[in-house]
Amino acid sequence: MAIINVAQREIRCKIVYYGPGLCGKTTNLKYIHRMVPESAKNKMISIDTETERTLFFDFLPIDLGTVHGFQTRFHLYTVPGQVLYERTRVAVLTGVDGVVFVADSQPNKMRDNIESLKELARNIQNEGKKFKDFPLVLQYNKRDMPNAVPLEQMNYYLNSQLNARSFEAVASRGVGVFDTLKYISKLVISKL
Amino acid sequence: MDPQLTSLIVSTSETAHIEETLDRLIADTGANYSMLLDKSGQVIAWSGDTDRQDITSLGALLAGTFASSREVARLLKEKEFKVLFQQGIRENIFTELIAEQWMLVVMFDKRTHIGLVKVLSKRATDELTGVLDRVKTESRAKDQIISTSFRTSVEDTIDLLFKD
């Protein structure tokens, strides 16, 4: 839930990057951290394992600066993607305002994508929110893979019921990263 | 908590009330620092050492720890863990849940006794529960702050900042 602090003139929203293991959630945040202007940048925190897999979450606060007298800030988080961390993902989703679901475009990852998306829907509903109305954007990542699943099939398997906005991405090169972030940020603001 | 409520608006007068409660808690316990967090990890107010850095990161990590302990409670079929205590060599952290939405955090060293922190935090959380109830009611009238022109300006800023 966004916090609007009138005394300190601040508005803060929480956006979570969700998806199966190794789909590129942390890569998205690292690229954003590298590319946003210094004025908007803050320290990025990663709680990960020795092999640099996310253990708890990555956290990156982004300052939009002052808008209409209000300091506006987005807090970006990732969840750990590995299956065994389901309860940790629930913990990170606490109080979320919007979700970027990052899907892996490789054919052997399609089942993981579907399972992860189902789990996300369940977790949002468990927070008492309607998943269909919840601010969500899909990012089809790793579109540069030679065996990437065609876009129509990605949409068929992941988005045919949701009809959420989707973006193609190659997060390791930054392709589609800011388009996704722009869209979810605006969607979250529109729902405040 | 109304799940369809998308934002909490904390007014100037309620912020003053919260800060007064945190100031008094620090004065009465001799603790170094206190803050009020939302369960999403956002810092709502703080009091104490002015030179403390990384308040934002601290808020995100402490809220994450608490959310994680809530999931542990669920696995153990506990309703919730209302309190968390982290003991360090120099500093300790006491965190108490407020009506499943906010968290009161108190940081203190060996000059302060944990028993005193527990008792006085309970008094503070009772007061802050009252504040939270009023904030939830007031948050339904938000049109004065989130106007159409505000949204448009935020969108323009997003376009300006979020680019390669």
CSV table of C-alpha atoms in Angstrom, one decimal, chain B residues 9-142:
chain,number,residue,atom,x,y,z
B,9,ILE,CA,-2.6,9.2,3.9
B,10,VAL,CA,-0.9,10.4,7.1
B,11,SER,CA,-1.9,14.0,7.8
B,12,THR,CA,0.3,16.6,9.4
B,13,SER,CA,-1.5,16.4,12.7
B,14,GLU,CA,-1.2,12.6,12.9
B,15,THR,CA,2.5,12.8,11.9
B,16,ALA,CA,3.0,15.2,14.8
B,17,HIS,CA,1.1,12.8,17.1
B,18,ILE,CA,3.3,9.9,15.9
B,19,GLU,CA,6.5,11.8,16.4
B,20,GLU,CA,5.4,12.9,19.9
B,21,THR,CA,4.8,9.3,20.8
B,22,LEU,CA,8.2,8.2,19.4
B,23,ASP,CA,10.0,11.1,21.2
B,24,ARG,CA,8.4,10.2,24.5
B,25,LEU,CA,9.3,6.5,24.1
B,26,ILE,CA,12.9,7.4,23.5
B,27,ALA,CA,13.0,9.9,26.4
B,28,ASP,CA,11.4,7.4,28.8
B,29,THR,CA,13.4,4.4,27.9
B,30,GLY,CA,16.8,6.1,27.1
B,31,ALA,CA,16.8,4.2,23.7
B,32,ASN,CA,18.9,5.6,20.8
B,33,TYR,CA,16.4,5.5,18.0
B,34,SER,CA,12.8,4.7,17.2
B,35,MET,CA,10.8,4.5,14.0
B,36,LEU,CA,7.4,3.6,12.7
B,37,LEU,CA,7.3,1.4,9.7
B,38,ASP,CA,4.5,0.3,7.3
B,39,LYS,CA,4.4,-3.4,6.7
B,40,SER,CA,5.4,-2.6,3.0
B,41,GLY,CA,8.8,-1.4,4.3
B,42,GLN,CA,8.1,2.3,4.1
B,43,VAL,CA,9.3,4.5,7.0
B,44,ILE,CA,6.5,6.7,8.2
B,45,ALA,CA,8.3,8.6,11.0
B,46,TRP,CA,11.4,8.4,13.2
B,47,SER,CA,13.0,9.9,16.2
B,48,GLY,CA,16.4,9.8,17.8
B,49,ASP,CA,20.0,9.9,16.5
B,50,THR,CA,19.9,12.4,13.6
B,51,ASP,CA,23.1,11.1,12.0
B,52,ARG,CA,21.8,7.6,11.3
B,53,GLN,CA,22.2,6.8,7.7
B,54,ASP,CA,20.3,4.5,5.4
B,55,ILE,CA,17.0,4.8,7.1
B,56,THR,CA,15.2,3.7,3.9
B,57,SER,CA,17.3,0.5,3.7
B,58,LEU,CA,16.8,-0.2,7.4
B,59,GLY,CA,13.1,0.1,7.0
B,60,ALA,CA,13.0,-2.3,4.0
B,61,LEU,CA,15.2,-4.9,5.8
B,62,LEU,CA,13.4,-4.7,9.1
B,63,ALA,CA,9.9,-5.0,7.5
B,64,GLY,CA,11.2,-7.9,5.4
B,65,THR,CA,12.5,-9.6,8.5
B,66,PHE,CA,9.1,-9.2,10.2
B,67,ALA,CA,7.2,-10.4,7.1
B,68,SER,CA,9.4,-13.4,7.0
B,69,SER,CA,8.7,-14.2,10.7
B,70,ARG,CA,5.0,-13.9,9.9
B,71,GLU,CA,5.3,-16.7,7.4
B,72,VAL,CA,7.2,-18.8,10.0
B,73,ALA,CA,4.3,-18.2,12.4
B,74,ARG,CA,1.8,-19.4,9.8
B,75,LEU,CA,3.8,-22.6,9.2
B,76,LEU,CA,3.8,-23.2,13.0
B,77,LYS,CA,0.0,-22.5,13.0
B,78,GLU,CA,0.6,-19.4,15.2
B,79,LYS,CA,-1.6,-16.4,14.4
B,80,GLU,CA,1.4,-14.1,14.3
B,81,PHE,CA,4.6,-13.2,16.2
B,82,LYS,CA,3.8,-9.9,17.7
B,83,VAL,CA,7.3,-9.0,18.8
B,84,LEU,CA,10.8,-9.6,17.4
B,85,PHE,CA,14.0,-9.0,19.3
B,86,GLN,CA,17.4,-8.8,17.7
B,87,GLN,CA,20.4,-8.8,20.1
B,88,GLY,CA,23.8,-7.4,19.0
B,89,ILE,CA,27.0,-6.6,20.9
B,90,ARG,CA,26.5,-2.9,20.8
B,91,GLU,CA,22.9,-2.4,19.8
B,92,ASN,CA,19.6,-4.3,20.1
B,93,ILE,CA,16.5,-3.9,18.1
B,94,PHE,CA,13.0,-4.5,19.5
B,95,THR,CA,10.1,-4.5,16.9
B,96,GLU,CA,6.4,-4.7,17.8
B,97,LEU,CA,3.5,-5.2,15.4
B,98,ILE,CA,0.7,-2.6,15.4
B,99,ALA,CA,-2.7,-3.9,14.2
B,100,GLU,CA,-1.1,-6.0,11.4
B,101,GLN,CA,-0.3,-2.9,9.4
B,102,TRP,CA,2.5,-0.9,11.1
B,103,MET,CA,5.6,-1.8,13.1
B,104,LEU,CA,7.2,0.1,16.0
B,105,VAL,CA,11.0,-0.3,16.0
B,106,VAL,CA,13.1,0.7,19.0
B,107,MET,CA,17.0,0.5,18.9
B,108,PHE,CA,18.8,0.7,22.2
B,109,ASP,CA,22.2,-0.2,23.8
B,110,LYS,CA,23.2,-1.8,27.1
B,111,ARG,CA,22.2,1.4,29.1
B,112,THR,CA,18.6,0.6,28.4
B,113,HIS,CA,16.8,-2.5,29.9
B,114,ILE,CA,14.8,-4.7,27.5
B,115,GLY,CA,12.0,-5.0,30.1
B,116,LEU,CA,11.4,-1.2,30.1
B,117,VAL,CA,11.4,-1.2,26.3
B,118,LYS,CA,8.8,-3.9,26.3
B,119,VAL,CA,6.5,-2.2,28.8
B,120,LEU,CA,6.7,1.3,27.3
B,121,SER,CA,6.5,0.0,23.7
B,122,LYS,CA,3.2,-1.6,24.6
B,123,ARG,CA,1.9,1.8,25.7
B,124,ALA,CA,3.2,3.4,22.6
B,125,THR,CA,1.6,0.8,20.3
B,126,ASP,CA,-1.8,1.3,22.0
B,127,GLU,CA,-1.6,5.0,21.1
B,128,LEU,CA,-0.4,4.3,17.6
B,129,THR,CA,-3.2,1.8,17.0
B,130,GLY,CA,-5.6,4.8,17.6
B,131,VAL,CA,-3.6,6.9,15.1
B,132,LEU,CA,-3.8,4.1,12.5
B,133,ASP,CA,-7.6,3.8,12.9
B,134,ARG,CA,-8.0,7.5,12.2
B,135,VAL,CA,-5.5,7.4,9.3
B,136,LYS,CA,-7.4,4.6,7.7
B,137,THR,CA,-10.7,6.5,7.9
B,138,GLU,CA,-9.1,9.8,6.6
B,139,SER,CA,-7.4,7.9,3.7
B,140,ARG,CA,-10.7,7.5,1.9
B,141,ALA,CA,-10.8,11.3,1.2
B,142,LYS,CA,-7.7,11.6,-0.9
